[in-house]
mmCIF file of C-alpha atoms in Angstrom:
data_model
loop_
_atom_site.group_PDB
_atom_site.id
_atom_site.type_symbol
_atom_site.label_atom_id
_atom_site.label_comp_id
_atom_site.label_asym_id
_atom_site.label_seq_id
_atom_site.Cartn_x
_atom_site.Cartn_y
_atom_site.Cartn_z
ATOM 1 C CA MET A 1 -1.229 18.154 -42.642
ATOM 2 C CA LYS A 2 -4.858 19.036 -43.298
ATOM 3 C CA ALA A 3 -6.920 21.060 -40.852
ATOM 4 C CA SER A 4 -10.548 20.264 -40.264
ATOM 5 C CA LYS A 5 -12.947 22.100 -42.574
ATOM 6 C CA LYS A 6 -16.183 23.794 -41.663
ATOM 7 C CA ARG A 7 -19.689 23.034 -42.915
ATOM 8 C CA ILE A 8 -21.353 25.766 -44.979
ATOM 9 C CA THR A 9 -24.968 26.027 -43.783
ATOM 10 C CA LEU A 10 -27.441 27.835 -46.043
ATOM 11 C CA ASP A 11 -31.111 28.685 -45.795
ATOM 12 C CA LEU A 12 -33.636 31.078 -47.295
ATOM 13 C CA THR A 13 -33.293 33.552 -44.426
ATOM 14 C CA LYS A 14 -29.752 34.368 -45.659
ATOM 15 C CA PRO A 15 -30.281 35.129 -49.372
ATOM 16 C CA GLU A 16 -26.990 37.015 -49.832
ATOM 17 C CA LYS A 17 -24.838 34.195 -48.462
ATOM 18 C CA THR A 18 -26.841 31.549 -50.331
ATOM 19 C CA ALA A 19 -26.544 33.526 -53.588
ATOM 20 C CA LEU A 20 -22.756 33.877 -53.175
ATOM 21 C CA VAL A 21 -22.354 30.113 -52.775
ATOM 22 C CA GLY A 22 -24.720 29.487 -55.685
ATOM 23 C CA LYS A 23 -22.701 31.844 -57.885
ATOM 24 C CA ALA A 24 -19.450 30.148 -56.885
ATOM 25 C CA LEU A 25 -20.826 26.718 -57.829
ATOM 26 C CA SER A 26 -22.333 27.902 -61.150
ATOM 27 C CA SER A 27 -19.028 27.810 -63.073
ATOM 28 C CA GLU A 28 -17.387 24.634 -64.376
ATOM 29 C CA VAL A 29 -14.007 26.356 -64.073
ATOM 30 C CA ARG A 30 -14.572 27.047 -60.390
ATOM 31 C CA LEU A 31 -15.660 23.459 -59.852
ATOM 32 C CA GLU A 32 -12.360 22.355 -61.418
ATOM 33 C CA ILE A 33 -10.497 24.674 -59.070
ATOM 34 C CA LEU A 34 -12.296 23.120 -56.092
ATOM 35 C CA LYS A 35 -11.368 19.621 -57.315
ATOM 36 C CA LEU A 36 -7.736 20.732 -57.541
ATOM 37 C CA LEU A 37 -7.706 22.252 -54.054
ATOM 38 C CA ILE A 38 -9.302 19.161 -52.523
ATOM 39 C CA GLU A 39 -6.147 17.305 -53.573
ATOM 40 C CA HIS A 40 -3.636 19.958 -52.476
ATOM 41 C CA SER A 41 -3.165 23.672 -51.853
ATOM 42 C CA ALA A 42 -1.989 25.786 -54.785
ATOM 43 C CA ASN A 43 -1.055 29.355 -55.655
ATOM 44 C CA ILE A 44 -2.688 31.425 -58.412
ATOM 45 C CA SER A 45 -0.063 30.500 -61.025
ATOM 46 C CA GLU A 46 -0.468 26.787 -60.331
ATOM 47 C CA ILE A 47 -4.263 27.078 -60.504
ATOM 48 C CA ALA A 48 -4.075 29.011 -63.782
ATOM 49 C CA ALA A 49 -1.832 26.357 -65.341
ATOM 50 C CA ALA A 50 -4.080 23.527 -64.158
ATOM 51 C CA VAL A 51 -7.291 25.014 -65.617
ATOM 52 C CA GLY A 52 -5.667 26.525 -68.723
ATOM 53 C CA LEU A 53 -6.402 30.193 -68.047
ATOM 54 C CA PRO A 54 -4.339 33.379 -67.688
ATOM 55 C CA ALA A 55 -3.356 34.149 -64.110
ATOM 56 C CA SER A 56 -5.608 37.246 -64.104
ATOM 57 C CA SER A 57 -8.674 35.162 -65.030
ATOM 58 C CA ALA A 58 -7.823 32.474 -62.491
ATOM 59 C CA ALA A 59 -7.497 35.185 -59.817
ATOM 60 C CA LEU A 60 -11.049 36.388 -60.531
ATOM 61 C CA HIS A 61 -12.423 32.867 -60.109
ATOM 62 C CA VAL A 62 -10.472 32.486 -56.860
ATOM 63 C CA LYS A 63 -11.960 35.760 -55.588
ATOM 64 C CA VAL A 64 -15.513 34.473 -56.179
ATOM 65 C CA LEU A 65 -14.747 31.273 -54.265
ATOM 66 C CA GLU A 66 -13.146 33.213 -51.418
ATOM 67 C CA GLU A 67 -16.113 35.614 -51.123
ATOM 68 C CA ALA A 68 -18.400 32.588 -50.805
ATOM 69 C CA GLY A 69 -16.295 31.274 -47.917
ATOM 70 C CA MET A 70 -15.355 28.141 -49.865
ATOM 71 C CA ILE A 71 -11.594 28.647 -49.989
ATOM 72 C CA SER A 72 -9.062 30.484 -47.852
ATOM 73 C CA LEU A 73 -5.929 32.367 -48.905
ATOM 74 C CA VAL A 74 -2.768 32.304 -46.804
ATOM 75 C CA GLU A 75 0.224 34.494 -47.607
ATOM 76 C CA LYS A 76 3.506 32.564 -47.626
ATOM 77 C CA PRO A 77 7.068 33.569 -48.557
ATOM 78 C CA GLY A 78 8.145 32.576 -52.072
ATOM 79 C CA VAL A 79 11.212 32.805 -54.301
ATOM 80 C CA ARG A 80 10.038 36.147 -55.709
ATOM 81 C CA GLY A 81 8.424 37.552 -52.583
ATOM 82 C CA ALA A 82 5.215 36.648 -50.795
ATOM 83 C CA GLN A 83 2.591 34.576 -52.613
ATOM 84 C CA LYS A 84 -0.984 33.703 -51.779
ATOM 85 C CA VAL A 85 -1.652 29.987 -51.393
ATOM 86 C CA CYS A 86 -5.256 28.796 -51.767
ATOM 87 C CA GLY A 87 -6.787 25.948 -49.776
ATOM 88 C CA MET A 88 -10.185 24.446 -49.098
ATOM 89 C CA ALA A 89 -12.124 26.138 -46.298
ATOM 90 C CA PHE A 90 -15.188 23.848 -46.155
ATOM 91 C CA GLU A 91 -16.019 20.171 -46.054
ATOM 92 C CA ASP A 92 -19.658 20.088 -47.140
ATOM 93 C CA ILE A 93 -22.719 22.252 -47.760
ATOM 94 C CA TYR A 94 -26.042 21.882 -45.950
ATOM 95 C CA PHE A 95 -29.116 23.658 -47.354
ATOM 96 C CA ASP A 96 -32.089 23.877 -44.984
ATOM 97 C CA ALA A 97 -34.941 24.784 -47.343
ATOM 98 C CA PHE A 98 -37.533 24.885 -44.558
ATOM 99 C CA ARG A 99 -35.572 26.901 -41.962
ATOM 100 C CA HIS A 100 -37.693 30.019 -42.581
ATOM 101 C CA LYS A 101 -40.827 27.973 -41.849
ATOM 102 C CA ALA A 102 -39.433 26.912 -38.481
ATOM 103 C CA ASP A 103 -38.768 30.567 -37.628
ATOM 104 C CA HIS A 104 -42.454 31.437 -38.118
ATOM 105 C CA ALA A 105 -44.171 34.574 -36.850
ATOM 106 C CA ASP A 106 -45.487 32.845 -33.729
ATOM 107 C CA GLY A 107 -41.963 31.857 -32.754
ATOM 108 C CA LYS A 108 -39.294 33.742 -30.854
ATOM 109 C CA VAL A 109 -35.617 33.084 -30.130
ATOM 110 C CA LEU A 110 -34.217 33.841 -26.695
ATOM 111 C CA GLN A 111 -30.448 34.279 -26.661
ATOM 112 C CA PHE A 112 -28.233 33.678 -23.626
ATOM 113 C CA PRO A 113 -24.546 34.587 -24.212
ATOM 114 C CA MET A 114 -22.090 33.106 -21.743
ATOM 115 C CA PRO A 115 -18.450 34.290 -21.428
ATOM 116 C CA VAL A 116 -16.135 31.269 -21.530
ATOM 117 C CA GLY A 117 -14.691 32.229 -18.144
ATOM 118 C CA ASN A 118 -18.090 32.135 -16.420
ATOM 119 C CA TYR A 119 -18.096 28.392 -15.795
ATOM 120 C CA PHE A 120 -19.930 27.140 -12.718
ATOM 121 C CA ASP A 121 -17.591 24.218 -12.073
ATOM 122 C CA CYS A 122 -14.477 22.664 -13.565
ATOM 123 C CA GLU A 123 -12.116 19.751 -13.211
ATOM 124 C CA ILE A 124 -8.782 20.245 -14.974
ATOM 125 C CA ALA A 125 -5.719 18.026 -15.422
ATOM 126 C CA GLY A 126 -2.525 18.120 -17.479
ATOM 127 C CA ASN A 127 -1.138 21.090 -19.397
ATOM 128 C CA CYS A 128 -3.595 23.954 -19.108
ATOM 129 C CA GLY A 129 -3.985 27.695 -19.293
ATOM 130 C CA ILE A 130 -6.430 30.583 -19.193
ATOM 131 C CA ILE A 131 -5.847 33.951 -20.856
ATOM 132 C CA SER A 132 -7.673 37.227 -21.349
ATOM 133 C CA GLU A 133 -7.454 39.623 -24.290
ATOM 134 C CA LYS A 134 -4.458 41.269 -22.590
ATOM 135 C CA GLY A 135 -2.467 38.359 -21.178
ATOM 136 C CA TYR A 136 -2.338 35.279 -18.959
ATOM 137 C CA LEU A 137 -4.686 34.911 -16.000
ATOM 138 C CA GLY A 138 -2.817 33.171 -13.220
ATOM 139 C CA VAL A 139 0.113 30.944 -14.211
ATOM 140 C CA GLU A 140 0.252 28.586 -17.206
ATOM 141 C CA ASP A 141 -0.014 24.878 -16.357
ATOM 142 C CA PHE A 142 -1.285 25.605 -12.820
ATOM 143 C CA VAL A 143 -4.791 24.215 -12.320
ATOM 144 C CA SER A 144 -5.395 26.766 -9.556
ATOM 145 C CA SER A 145 -5.414 29.486 -12.252
ATOM 146 C CA PHE A 146 -8.860 28.248 -13.286
ATOM 147 C CA TYR A 147 -10.157 29.543 -9.937
ATOM 148 C CA CYS A 148 -8.682 33.041 -10.234
ATOM 149 C CA HIS A 149 -10.932 35.969 -9.251
ATOM 150 C CA ASP A 150 -10.864 37.529 -12.729
ATOM 151 C CA ARG A 151 -11.556 34.392 -14.727
ATOM 152 C CA HIS A 152 -14.692 36.061 -16.158
ATOM 153 C CA GLU A 153 -12.270 37.990 -18.416
ATOM 154 C CA ALA A 154 -11.036 34.775 -20.080
ATOM 155 C CA GLN A 155 -10.925 34.687 -23.882
ATOM 156 C CA LEU A 156 -9.150 31.331 -24.382
ATOM 157 C CA LEU A 157 -8.990 28.272 -22.119
ATOM 158 C CA TRP A 158 -7.187 24.992 -22.698
ATOM 159 C CA PHE A 159 -6.478 21.745 -20.860
ATOM 160 C CA ASN A 160 -5.582 18.103 -21.479
ATOM 161 C CA THR A 161 -8.351 16.240 -19.612
ATOM 162 C CA GLY A 162 -11.273 17.293 -17.450
ATOM 163 C CA TYR A 163 -14.329 19.464 -18.062
ATOM 164 C CA LEU A 164 -15.927 22.898 -17.823
ATOM 165 C CA GLU A 165 -19.564 23.186 -16.716
ATOM 166 C CA TYR A 166 -21.757 26.192 -17.525
ATOM 167 C CA ARG A 167 -25.236 26.880 -16.162
ATOM 168 C CA PHE A 168 -27.713 28.907 -18.213
ATOM 169 C CA PRO A 169 -30.751 30.509 -16.490
ATOM 170 C CA THR A 170 -34.295 29.455 -17.411
ATOM 171 C CA TYR A 171 -36.370 32.272 -15.881
ATOM 172 C CA LEU A 172 -37.332 33.700 -19.310
ATOM 173 C CA MET A 173 -38.590 30.289 -20.435
ATOM 174 C CA LYS A 174 -40.898 29.424 -17.534
ATOM 175 C CA ASN A 175 -44.231 30.088 -19.263
ATOM 176 C CA ALA A 176 -43.106 29.285 -22.807
ATOM 177 C CA ILE A 177 -43.454 26.251 -25.036
ATOM 178 C CA ILE A 178 -39.861 25.322 -25.895
ATOM 179 C CA ARG A 179 -39.275 24.099 -29.460
ATOM 180 C CA GLU A 180 -35.478 23.851 -29.521
ATOM 181 C CA VAL A 181 -32.422 24.546 -27.386
ATOM 182 C CA ALA A 182 -29.101 25.124 -29.182
ATOM 183 C CA PHE A 183 -25.566 25.719 -27.897
ATOM 184 C CA SER A 184 -22.871 27.219 -30.147
ATOM 185 C CA PHE A 185 -19.131 27.685 -29.562
ATOM 186 C CA GLU A 186 -15.668 27.559 -31.165
ATOM 187 C CA ILE A 187 -13.454 24.657 -30.109
ATOM 188 C CA CYS A 188 -10.458 22.512 -31.114
ATOM 189 C CA SER A 189 -7.907 20.059 -29.705
ATOM 190 C CA GLU A 190 -4.947 21.091 -27.543
ATOM 191 C CA ALA A 191 -1.362 20.279 -28.563
ATOM 192 C CA PRO A 192 2.036 21.823 -27.762
ATOM 193 C CA GLY A 193 2.103 25.000 -29.855
ATOM 194 C CA TYR A 194 -0.308 23.867 -32.543
ATOM 195 C CA GLN A 195 -0.703 20.651 -34.526
ATOM 196 C CA ASN A 196 -3.265 20.564 -37.342
ATOM 197 C CA ASP A 197 -3.289 16.756 -37.125
ATOM 198 C CA TRP A 198 -3.966 16.141 -33.425
ATOM 199 C CA PRO A 199 -7.259 14.267 -32.871
ATOM 200 C CA SER A 200 -9.258 14.652 -29.705
ATOM 201 C CA ASP A 201 -12.623 13.287 -28.547
ATOM 202 C CA ILE A 202 -14.487 16.078 -26.750
ATOM 203 C CA THR A 203 -17.555 14.967 -24.827
ATOM 204 C CA VAL A 204 -20.705 17.095 -24.517
ATOM 205 C CA TRP A 205 -23.132 16.731 -21.607
ATOM 206 C CA VAL A 206 -26.508 18.456 -21.266
ATOM 207 C CA ASN A 207 -28.155 18.395 -17.831
ATOM 208 C CA GLY A 208 -25.686 15.744 -16.765
ATOM 209 C CA GLN A 209 -26.409 13.382 -19.681
ATOM 210 C CA GLU A 210 -23.834 12.625 -22.381
ATOM 211 C CA VAL A 211 -25.303 13.623 -25.749
ATOM 212 C CA THR A 212 -22.392 13.443 -28.217
ATOM 213 C CA THR A 213 -18.637 13.285 -28.703
ATOM 214 C CA ILE A 214 -17.104 15.943 -30.940
ATOM 215 C CA HIS A 215 -14.260 14.447 -32.972
ATOM 216 C CA SER A 216 -11.831 17.337 -33.273
ATOM 217 C CA LYS A 217 -9.192 16.744 -35.950
ATOM 218 C CA GLY A 218 -6.542 19.097 -34.650
ATOM 219 C CA ASP A 219 -5.241 22.100 -32.752
ATOM 220 C CA PHE A 220 -5.319 24.563 -35.601
ATOM 221 C CA GLY A 221 -2.655 27.024 -36.710
ATOM 222 C CA GLY A 222 -0.661 27.943 -39.803
ATOM 223 C CA ARG A 223 -2.581 31.209 -40.129
ATOM 224 C CA ARG A 224 -3.626 33.719 -37.510
ATOM 225 C CA GLY A 225 -7.065 33.564 -35.973
ATOM 226 C CA ARG A 226 -9.075 36.503 -37.287
ATOM 227 C CA LEU A 227 -9.714 37.958 -33.825
ATOM 228 C CA ASN A 228 -6.469 37.151 -32.015
ATOM 229 C CA PRO A 229 -4.681 40.075 -30.297
ATOM 230 C CA GLU A 230 -1.299 41.101 -31.702
ATOM 231 C CA TRP A 231 0.666 39.840 -28.693
ATOM 232 C CA TRP A 232 -0.472 36.232 -29.231
ATOM 233 C CA GLY A 233 2.337 34.300 -30.972
ATOM 234 C CA ASP A 234 2.017 32.759 -34.450
ATOM 235 C CA SER A 235 3.332 29.424 -33.148
ATOM 236 C CA MET A 236 0.385 29.009 -30.768
ATOM 237 C CA THR A 237 -3.205 27.785 -31.238
ATOM 238 C CA GLN A 238 -4.961 30.166 -33.648
ATOM 239 C CA TYR A 239 -8.557 29.126 -34.290
ATOM 240 C CA GLY A 240 -11.099 26.336 -33.860
ATOM 241 C CA GLU A 241 -14.170 24.810 -35.459
ATOM 242 C CA TYR A 242 -17.588 26.386 -35.010
ATOM 243 C CA LYS A 243 -19.934 23.851 -33.458
ATOM 244 C CA THR A 244 -23.658 23.879 -32.741
ATOM 245 C CA ILE A 245 -25.402 21.319 -30.531
ATOM 246 C CA LYS A 246 -29.197 21.424 -30.986
ATOM 247 C CA VAL A 247 -31.859 19.598 -29.012
ATOM 248 C CA ASN A 248 -35.500 19.406 -30.075
ATOM 249 C CA GLN A 249 -38.308 16.897 -29.721
ATOM 250 C CA LEU A 250 -36.801 14.641 -32.429
ATOM 251 C CA GLY A 251 -33.370 14.280 -30.854
ATOM 252 C CA CYS A 252 -29.954 15.889 -30.528
ATOM 253 C CA TYR A 253 -27.922 17.225 -33.475
ATOM 254 C CA GLU A 254 -24.273 18.198 -33.931
ATOM 255 C CA ASN A 255 -24.007 20.748 -36.763
ATOM 256 C CA ASP A 256 -27.380 19.539 -38.107
ATOM 257 C CA VAL A 257 -26.331 15.853 -38.102
ATOM 258 C CA LYS A 258 -28.308 13.707 -35.657
ATOM 259 C CA CYS A 259 -26.067 12.356 -32.920
ATOM 260 C CA SER A 260 -28.491 11.126 -30.241
ATOM 261 C CA GLU A 261 -32.112 10.164 -29.658
ATOM 262 C CA LYS A 262 -32.143 12.179 -26.439
ATOM 263 C CA ASN A 263 -34.625 15.036 -26.747
ATOM 264 C CA LEU A 264 -36.160 17.969 -24.863
ATOM 265 C CA ASP A 265 -38.100 15.645 -22.556
ATOM 266 C CA THR A 266 -35.421 13.047 -21.791
ATOM 267 C CA LEU A 267 -32.896 15.822 -21.070
ATOM 268 C CA CYS A 268 -35.444 17.628 -18.857
ATOM 269 C CA LEU A 269 -34.854 20.931 -20.638
ATOM 270 C CA ARG A 270 -38.282 22.233 -19.667
ATOM 271 C CA GLU A 271 -37.600 21.851 -15.954
ATOM 272 C CA GLY A 272 -35.398 23.363 -13.267
ATOM 273 C CA ASN A 273 -33.866 26.774 -12.623
ATOM 274 C CA TYR A 274 -30.931 26.290 -14.999
ATOM 275 C CA ILE A 275 -29.692 24.208 -17.923
ATOM 276 C CA SER A 276 -26.303 22.596 -17.401
ATOM 277 C CA PHE A 277 -23.942 22.443 -20.395
ATOM 278 C CA LYS A 278 -20.607 20.715 -20.013
ATOM 279 C CA LEU A 279 -17.613 20.208 -22.343
ATOM 280 C CA GLY A 280 -14.645 18.007 -21.561
ATOM 281 C CA VAL A 281 -12.112 15.345 -22.493
ATOM 282 C CA GLN A 282 -12.412 12.089 -20.608
ATOM 283 C CA PRO A 283 -9.127 10.398 -19.567
ATOM 284 C CA ASP A 284 -10.304 7.093 -21.115
ATOM 285 C CA ALA A 285 -11.371 8.615 -24.457
ATOM 286 C CA ALA A 286 -10.147 6.956 -27.652
ATOM 287 C CA HIS A 287 -8.252 10.154 -28.507
ATOM 288 C CA VAL A 288 -7.092 12.158 -25.502
ATOM 289 C CA GLY A 289 -6.032 15.298 -27.348
ATOM 290 C CA GLY A 290 -7.225 18.014 -24.973
ATOM 291 C CA MET A 291 -9.377 21.007 -25.889
ATOM 292 C CA ASN A 292 -9.235 24.761 -26.507
ATOM 293 C CA LEU A 293 -12.378 26.844 -25.989
ATOM 294 C CA PHE A 294 -12.455 30.309 -27.585
ATOM 295 C CA GLY A 295 -14.052 33.533 -26.348
ATOM 296 C CA GLU A 296 -15.405 36.401 -28.407
ATOM 297 C CA LYS A 297 -11.974 38.056 -28.875
ATOM 298 C CA PHE A 298 -9.959 34.985 -29.913
ATOM 299 C CA GLY A 299 -10.143 32.622 -32.876
ATOM 300 C CA ASP A 300 -12.418 33.208 -35.875
ATOM 301 C CA TYR A 301 -15.867 33.752 -34.336
ATOM 302 C CA ALA A 302 -16.842 36.777 -32.212
ATOM 303 C CA GLN A 303 -18.674 34.910 -29.458
ATOM 304 C CA GLY A 304 -18.123 32.785 -26.408
ATOM 305 C CA LEU A 305 -20.713 30.163 -25.533
ATOM 306 C CA VAL A 306 -24.248 31.018 -26.645
ATOM 307 C CA MET A 307 -27.510 29.244 -25.817
ATOM 308 C CA ASN A 308 -30.416 29.996 -28.182
ATOM 309 C CA VAL A 309 -33.905 28.846 -27.188
ATOM 310 C CA LYS A 310 -36.770 28.745 -29.713
ATOM 311 C CA ILE A 311 -40.121 29.199 -28.056
ATOM 312 C CA ASP A 312 -43.733 29.448 -29.181
ATOM 313 C CA ASN A 313 -44.515 32.827 -27.656
ATOM 314 C CA SER A 314 -48.138 32.857 -28.825
ATOM 315 C CA GLN A 315 -48.882 30.251 -26.136
ATOM 316 C CA THR A 316 -47.011 32.337 -23.574
ATOM 317 C CA GLU A 317 -49.125 35.383 -24.387
ATOM 318 C CA ARG A 318 -52.377 33.419 -24.055
ATOM 319 C CA GLU A 319 -51.339 31.981 -20.708
ATOM 320 C CA THR A 320 -50.324 35.344 -19.214
ATOM 321 C CA HIS A 321 -53.606 37.137 -20.086
#
């Protein structure tokens, strides 16, 4: 079964990362290796035989691809001991050539981190759970656990249907011209144990309006999440996909792909004392596959929910003088 792959996003503000990907793509041999791994996973010996190189040379090419974040290596038991099996780690590459222009000197980014346990409201049904870095909060599969007094310590939450609503403050944005509001998080489906092929339609609402449906391909496992504590079992959910929902004056975007015409004005993101952000699985969705939401100490990405707001602070300064 194939797990969902990430998008590699590049721009001129990250020259080291962009150069690594460019180097990885500059070799015809490495392109052949990528073609091979798109079809199926393979170990170093199999890759070497397919491209007609010694195993040592093939290993060097694999290292370049791994450093660029284009492939992943998973250690698996073999006939003669453990072997490293290579697989694709990305689905496509997006290069934003004008990103550095958008982040101009007159601009500023306000960041609002939100622990995944700091939800304002929730509605949970079906199998569910909430855990901290050290263990379970409350009792697994009891909805009442989502109201426990120490839920702010949560690092992983999961449920079958329902939603979690978060409210981000707007007091730092009151006198600013807002250019873009973006929400980022790590998420996947929810299956018993883990199932890499387990689709789920996860709805996203901003200020009470539905803006997109994330089509999660699975509840991912088969390798440990990079941040997971040692006590968390290998047979459980391990990691998710990194998602970014951006809203600007042109519309709404999921991982830089436009998903809605709703914009800053229609979503009323310049008004009110808070911005509501909600994630959930509707009981009448085409794929009711639940959801896992990861905190900063679980999965692959060291963050919970984060709201980034781009503002034109030159206007703010003029208005406050």
